[in-house]
Tab-separated table of C-alpha atoms in Angstrom:
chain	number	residue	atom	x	y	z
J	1	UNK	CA	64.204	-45.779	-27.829
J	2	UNK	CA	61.386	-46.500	-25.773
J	3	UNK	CA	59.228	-43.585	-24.083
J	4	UNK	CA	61.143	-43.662	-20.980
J	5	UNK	CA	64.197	-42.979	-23.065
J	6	UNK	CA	62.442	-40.100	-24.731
J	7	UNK	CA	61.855	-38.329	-21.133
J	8	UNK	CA	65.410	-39.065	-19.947
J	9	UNK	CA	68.583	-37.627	-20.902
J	10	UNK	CA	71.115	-39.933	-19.744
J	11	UNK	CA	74.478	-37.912	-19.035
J	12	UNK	CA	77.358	-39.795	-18.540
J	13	UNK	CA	79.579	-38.028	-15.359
J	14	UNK	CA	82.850	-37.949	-15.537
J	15	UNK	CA	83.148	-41.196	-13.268
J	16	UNK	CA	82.186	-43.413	-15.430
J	17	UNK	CA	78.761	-43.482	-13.950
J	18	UNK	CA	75.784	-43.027	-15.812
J	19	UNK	CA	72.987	-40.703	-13.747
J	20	UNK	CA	69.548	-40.071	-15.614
J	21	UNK	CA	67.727	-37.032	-15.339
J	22	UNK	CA	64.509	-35.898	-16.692
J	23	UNK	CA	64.646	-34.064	-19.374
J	24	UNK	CA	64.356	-29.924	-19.490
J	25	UNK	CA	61.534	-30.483	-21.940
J	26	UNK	CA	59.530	-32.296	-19.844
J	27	UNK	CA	59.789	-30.351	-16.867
J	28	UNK	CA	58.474	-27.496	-18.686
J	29	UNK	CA	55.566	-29.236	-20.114
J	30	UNK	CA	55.133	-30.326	-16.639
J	31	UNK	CA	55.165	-26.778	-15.321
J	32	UNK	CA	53.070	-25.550	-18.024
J	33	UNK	CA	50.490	-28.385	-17.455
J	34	UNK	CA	50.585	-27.034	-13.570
J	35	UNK	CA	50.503	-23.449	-14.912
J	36	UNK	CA	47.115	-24.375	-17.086
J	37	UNK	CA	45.402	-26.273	-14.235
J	38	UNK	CA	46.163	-23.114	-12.214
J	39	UNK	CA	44.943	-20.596	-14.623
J	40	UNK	CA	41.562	-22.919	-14.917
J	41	UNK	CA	41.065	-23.427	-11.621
J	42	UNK	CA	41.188	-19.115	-11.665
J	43	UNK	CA	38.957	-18.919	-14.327
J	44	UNK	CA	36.631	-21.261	-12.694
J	45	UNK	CA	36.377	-19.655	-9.634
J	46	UNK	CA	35.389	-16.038	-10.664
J	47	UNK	CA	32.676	-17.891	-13.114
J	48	UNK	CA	31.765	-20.232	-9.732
J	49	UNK	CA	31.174	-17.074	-7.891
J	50	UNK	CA	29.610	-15.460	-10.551
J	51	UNK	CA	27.457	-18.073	-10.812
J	52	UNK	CA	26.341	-18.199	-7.215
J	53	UNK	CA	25.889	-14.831	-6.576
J	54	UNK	CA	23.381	-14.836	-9.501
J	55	UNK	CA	21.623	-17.993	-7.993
J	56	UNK	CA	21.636	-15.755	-4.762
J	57	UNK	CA	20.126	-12.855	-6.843
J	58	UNK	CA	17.447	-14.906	-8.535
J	59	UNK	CA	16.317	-16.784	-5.387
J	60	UNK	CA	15.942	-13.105	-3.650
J	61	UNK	CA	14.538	-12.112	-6.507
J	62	UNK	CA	12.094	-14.689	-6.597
J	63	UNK	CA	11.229	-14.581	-2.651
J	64	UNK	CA	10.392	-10.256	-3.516
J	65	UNK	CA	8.406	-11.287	-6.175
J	66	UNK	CA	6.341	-14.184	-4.371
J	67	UNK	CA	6.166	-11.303	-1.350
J	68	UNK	CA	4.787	-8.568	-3.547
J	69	UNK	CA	2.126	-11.352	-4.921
J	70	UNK	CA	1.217	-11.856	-1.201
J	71	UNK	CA	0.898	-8.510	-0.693
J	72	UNK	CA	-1.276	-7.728	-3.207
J	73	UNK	CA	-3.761	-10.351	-2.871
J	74	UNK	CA	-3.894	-9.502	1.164
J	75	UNK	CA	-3.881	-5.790	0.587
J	76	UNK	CA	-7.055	-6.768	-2.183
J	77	UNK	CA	-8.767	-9.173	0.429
J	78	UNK	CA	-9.029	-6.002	3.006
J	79	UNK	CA	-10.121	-3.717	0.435
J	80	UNK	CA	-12.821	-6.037	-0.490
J	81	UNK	CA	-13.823	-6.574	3.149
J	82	UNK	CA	-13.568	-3.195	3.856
J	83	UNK	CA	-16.012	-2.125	1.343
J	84	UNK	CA	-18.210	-4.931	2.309
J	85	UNK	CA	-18.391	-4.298	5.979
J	86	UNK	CA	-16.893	-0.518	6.247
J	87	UNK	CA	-20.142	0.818	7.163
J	88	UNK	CA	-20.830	-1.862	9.841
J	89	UNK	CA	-19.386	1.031	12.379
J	90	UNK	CA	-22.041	3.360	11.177
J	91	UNK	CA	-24.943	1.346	11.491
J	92	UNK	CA	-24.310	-0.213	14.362
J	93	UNK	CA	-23.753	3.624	15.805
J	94	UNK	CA	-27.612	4.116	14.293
J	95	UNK	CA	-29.251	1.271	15.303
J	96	UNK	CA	-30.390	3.012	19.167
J	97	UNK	CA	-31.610	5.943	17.185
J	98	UNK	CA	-34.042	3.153	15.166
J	99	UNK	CA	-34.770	1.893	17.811
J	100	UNK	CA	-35.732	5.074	19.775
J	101	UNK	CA	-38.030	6.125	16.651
J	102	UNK	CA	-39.545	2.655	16.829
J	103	UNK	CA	-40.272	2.941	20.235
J	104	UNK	CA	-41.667	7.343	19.421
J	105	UNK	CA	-43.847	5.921	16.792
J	106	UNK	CA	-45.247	3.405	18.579
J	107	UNK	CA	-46.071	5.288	21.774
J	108	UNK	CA	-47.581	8.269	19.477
J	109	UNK	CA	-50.578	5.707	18.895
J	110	UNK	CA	-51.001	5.795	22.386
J	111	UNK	CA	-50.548	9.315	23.230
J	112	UNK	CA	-52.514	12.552	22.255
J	113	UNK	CA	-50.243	14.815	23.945
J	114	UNK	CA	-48.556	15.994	20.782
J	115	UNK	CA	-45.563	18.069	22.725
J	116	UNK	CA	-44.559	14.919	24.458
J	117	UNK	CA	-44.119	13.634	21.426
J	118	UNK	CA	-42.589	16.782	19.826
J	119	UNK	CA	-39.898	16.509	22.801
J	120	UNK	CA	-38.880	12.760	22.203
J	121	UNK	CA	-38.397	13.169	18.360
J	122	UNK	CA	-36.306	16.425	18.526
J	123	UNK	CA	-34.406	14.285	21.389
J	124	UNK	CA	-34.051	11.509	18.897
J	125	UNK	CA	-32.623	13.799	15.982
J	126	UNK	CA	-30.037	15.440	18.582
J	127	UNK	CA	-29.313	12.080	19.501
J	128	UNK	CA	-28.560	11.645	15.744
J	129	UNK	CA	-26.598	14.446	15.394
J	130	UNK	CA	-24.121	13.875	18.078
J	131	UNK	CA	-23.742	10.436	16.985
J	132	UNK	CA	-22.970	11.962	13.682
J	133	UNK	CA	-20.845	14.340	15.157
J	134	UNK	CA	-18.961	11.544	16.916
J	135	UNK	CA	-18.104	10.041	13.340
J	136	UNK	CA	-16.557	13.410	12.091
J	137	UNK	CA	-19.716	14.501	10.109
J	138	UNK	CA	-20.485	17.946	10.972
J	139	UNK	CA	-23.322	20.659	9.283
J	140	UNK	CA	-22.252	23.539	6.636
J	141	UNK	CA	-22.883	26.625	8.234
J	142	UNK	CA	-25.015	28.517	5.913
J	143	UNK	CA	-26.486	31.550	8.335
J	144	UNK	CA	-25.481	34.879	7.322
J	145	UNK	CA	-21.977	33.194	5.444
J	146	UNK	CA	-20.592	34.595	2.168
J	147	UNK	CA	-20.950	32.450	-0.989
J	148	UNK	CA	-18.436	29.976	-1.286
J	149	UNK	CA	-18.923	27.189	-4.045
J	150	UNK	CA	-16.182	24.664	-2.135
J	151	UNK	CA	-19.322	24.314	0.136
J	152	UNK	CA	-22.236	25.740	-1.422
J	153	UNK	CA	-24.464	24.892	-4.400
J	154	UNK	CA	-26.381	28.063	-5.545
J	155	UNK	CA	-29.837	26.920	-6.697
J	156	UNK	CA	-31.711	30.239	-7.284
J	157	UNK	CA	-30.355	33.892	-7.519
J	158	UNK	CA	-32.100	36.596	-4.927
J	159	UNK	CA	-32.157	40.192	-6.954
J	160	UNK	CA	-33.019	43.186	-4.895
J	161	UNK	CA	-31.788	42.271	-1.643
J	162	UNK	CA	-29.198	45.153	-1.212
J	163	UNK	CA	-25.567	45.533	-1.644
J	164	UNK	CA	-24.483	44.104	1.627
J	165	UNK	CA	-26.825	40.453	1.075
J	166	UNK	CA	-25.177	40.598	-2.534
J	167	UNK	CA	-22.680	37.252	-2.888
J	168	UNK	CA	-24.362	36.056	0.324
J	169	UNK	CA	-26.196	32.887	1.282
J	170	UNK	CA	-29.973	33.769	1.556
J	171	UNK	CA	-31.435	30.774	2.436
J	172	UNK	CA	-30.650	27.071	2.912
J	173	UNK	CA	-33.032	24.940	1.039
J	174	UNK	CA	-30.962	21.548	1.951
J	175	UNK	CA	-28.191	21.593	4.853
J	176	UNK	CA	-25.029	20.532	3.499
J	177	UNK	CA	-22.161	18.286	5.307
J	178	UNK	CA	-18.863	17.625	5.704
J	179	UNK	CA	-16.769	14.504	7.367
J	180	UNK	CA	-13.735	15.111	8.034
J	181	UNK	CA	-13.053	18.285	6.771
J	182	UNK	CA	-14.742	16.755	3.358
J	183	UNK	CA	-17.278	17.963	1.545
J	184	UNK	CA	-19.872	15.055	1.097
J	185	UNK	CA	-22.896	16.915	0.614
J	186	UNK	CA	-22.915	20.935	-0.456
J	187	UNK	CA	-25.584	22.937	0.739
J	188	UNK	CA	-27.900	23.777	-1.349
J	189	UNK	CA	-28.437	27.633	-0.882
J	190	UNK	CA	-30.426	30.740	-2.440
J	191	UNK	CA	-27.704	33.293	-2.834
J	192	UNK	CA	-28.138	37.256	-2.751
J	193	UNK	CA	-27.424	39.065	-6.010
């Protein structure tokens, strides 16, 4: 038999007449050939998706990390130009005042009227101050306050003053400061013991 034989069943009716049909065989080999393909294609498409979604999670992942790497080299370029020109604010606020004491000194040459010039410098130094002021630096009170070491520095202890100067600030030997409600210089006081 040839191969086209194999496939067919020939049946024989009761005619006479000889019909050819495939065989049952085949058709199921057929089916299950159909059935494979099917269950492939299946399998193939949850590992397709799988497969893109983790190109889609390594691409975003990429893109955050590439971000991040921008931000922290921008982020590092302000810092650096902050510390490099963060003052510029400040001096440029305390340039008049140098130039005010340039102008006191050079007119005290001229001048022997020493409460003129007692009256421009204590003009200059307010001048100071209020640009100081301005910037959020303000002076420690010291006068009649109680010892407190969050803004004082005790650099000598006064006996004998009493029991109601005892834990208080004396004197002020240097005027401490604050700038923005930080301490960045504590006064350096005599304190009553």
């Amino acid at each position: 038999m040839n191969t086209n034989e194999e496939n067919k069943e020939q049946k024989i009716n009761v005619d006479g007449e000889e019909k050819v049909t495939v065989d049952e065989t085949t058709e199921e080999s057929a089916q299950n050939g159909q059935d494979d393909s099917q269950e492939e294609t299946q399998e193939k498409d949850p590992l397709e998706a799988a497969n893109e979604q983790i190109e889609e999670l390594k691409d975003k992942y990429l893109r955050a990390v590439a971000e991040f790497d921008n931000y922290k080299k921008r982020t590092l370029k302000e810092k650096t130009e902050l510390i490099l020109n963060g003052g510029e604010k400040t001096i440029v606020a305390i340039l008049p005042i140098l130039d005010d004491m340039e102008r006191a000194a050079a007119s005290a040459e001229k001048t022997d009227d020493i409460k003129a010039l007692e009256e421009g410098w204590e003009l200059i130094f307010k001048k100071l101050k209020k640009i100081l002021e301005s910037m959020g630096v303000k002076e420690i009170e010291t006068k009649d306050a109680d010892f407190n070491v969050d803004f004082h520095e005790a650099i000598a202890m006064v006996p004998g003053m009493g029991d109601d100067k005892k834990g208080k600030v004396i004197d002020c030997v240097q005027t401490g400061y604050t700038m923005n409600d930080k301490v960045i210089r504590h006064a350096k006081v005599a304190v009553g013991q």
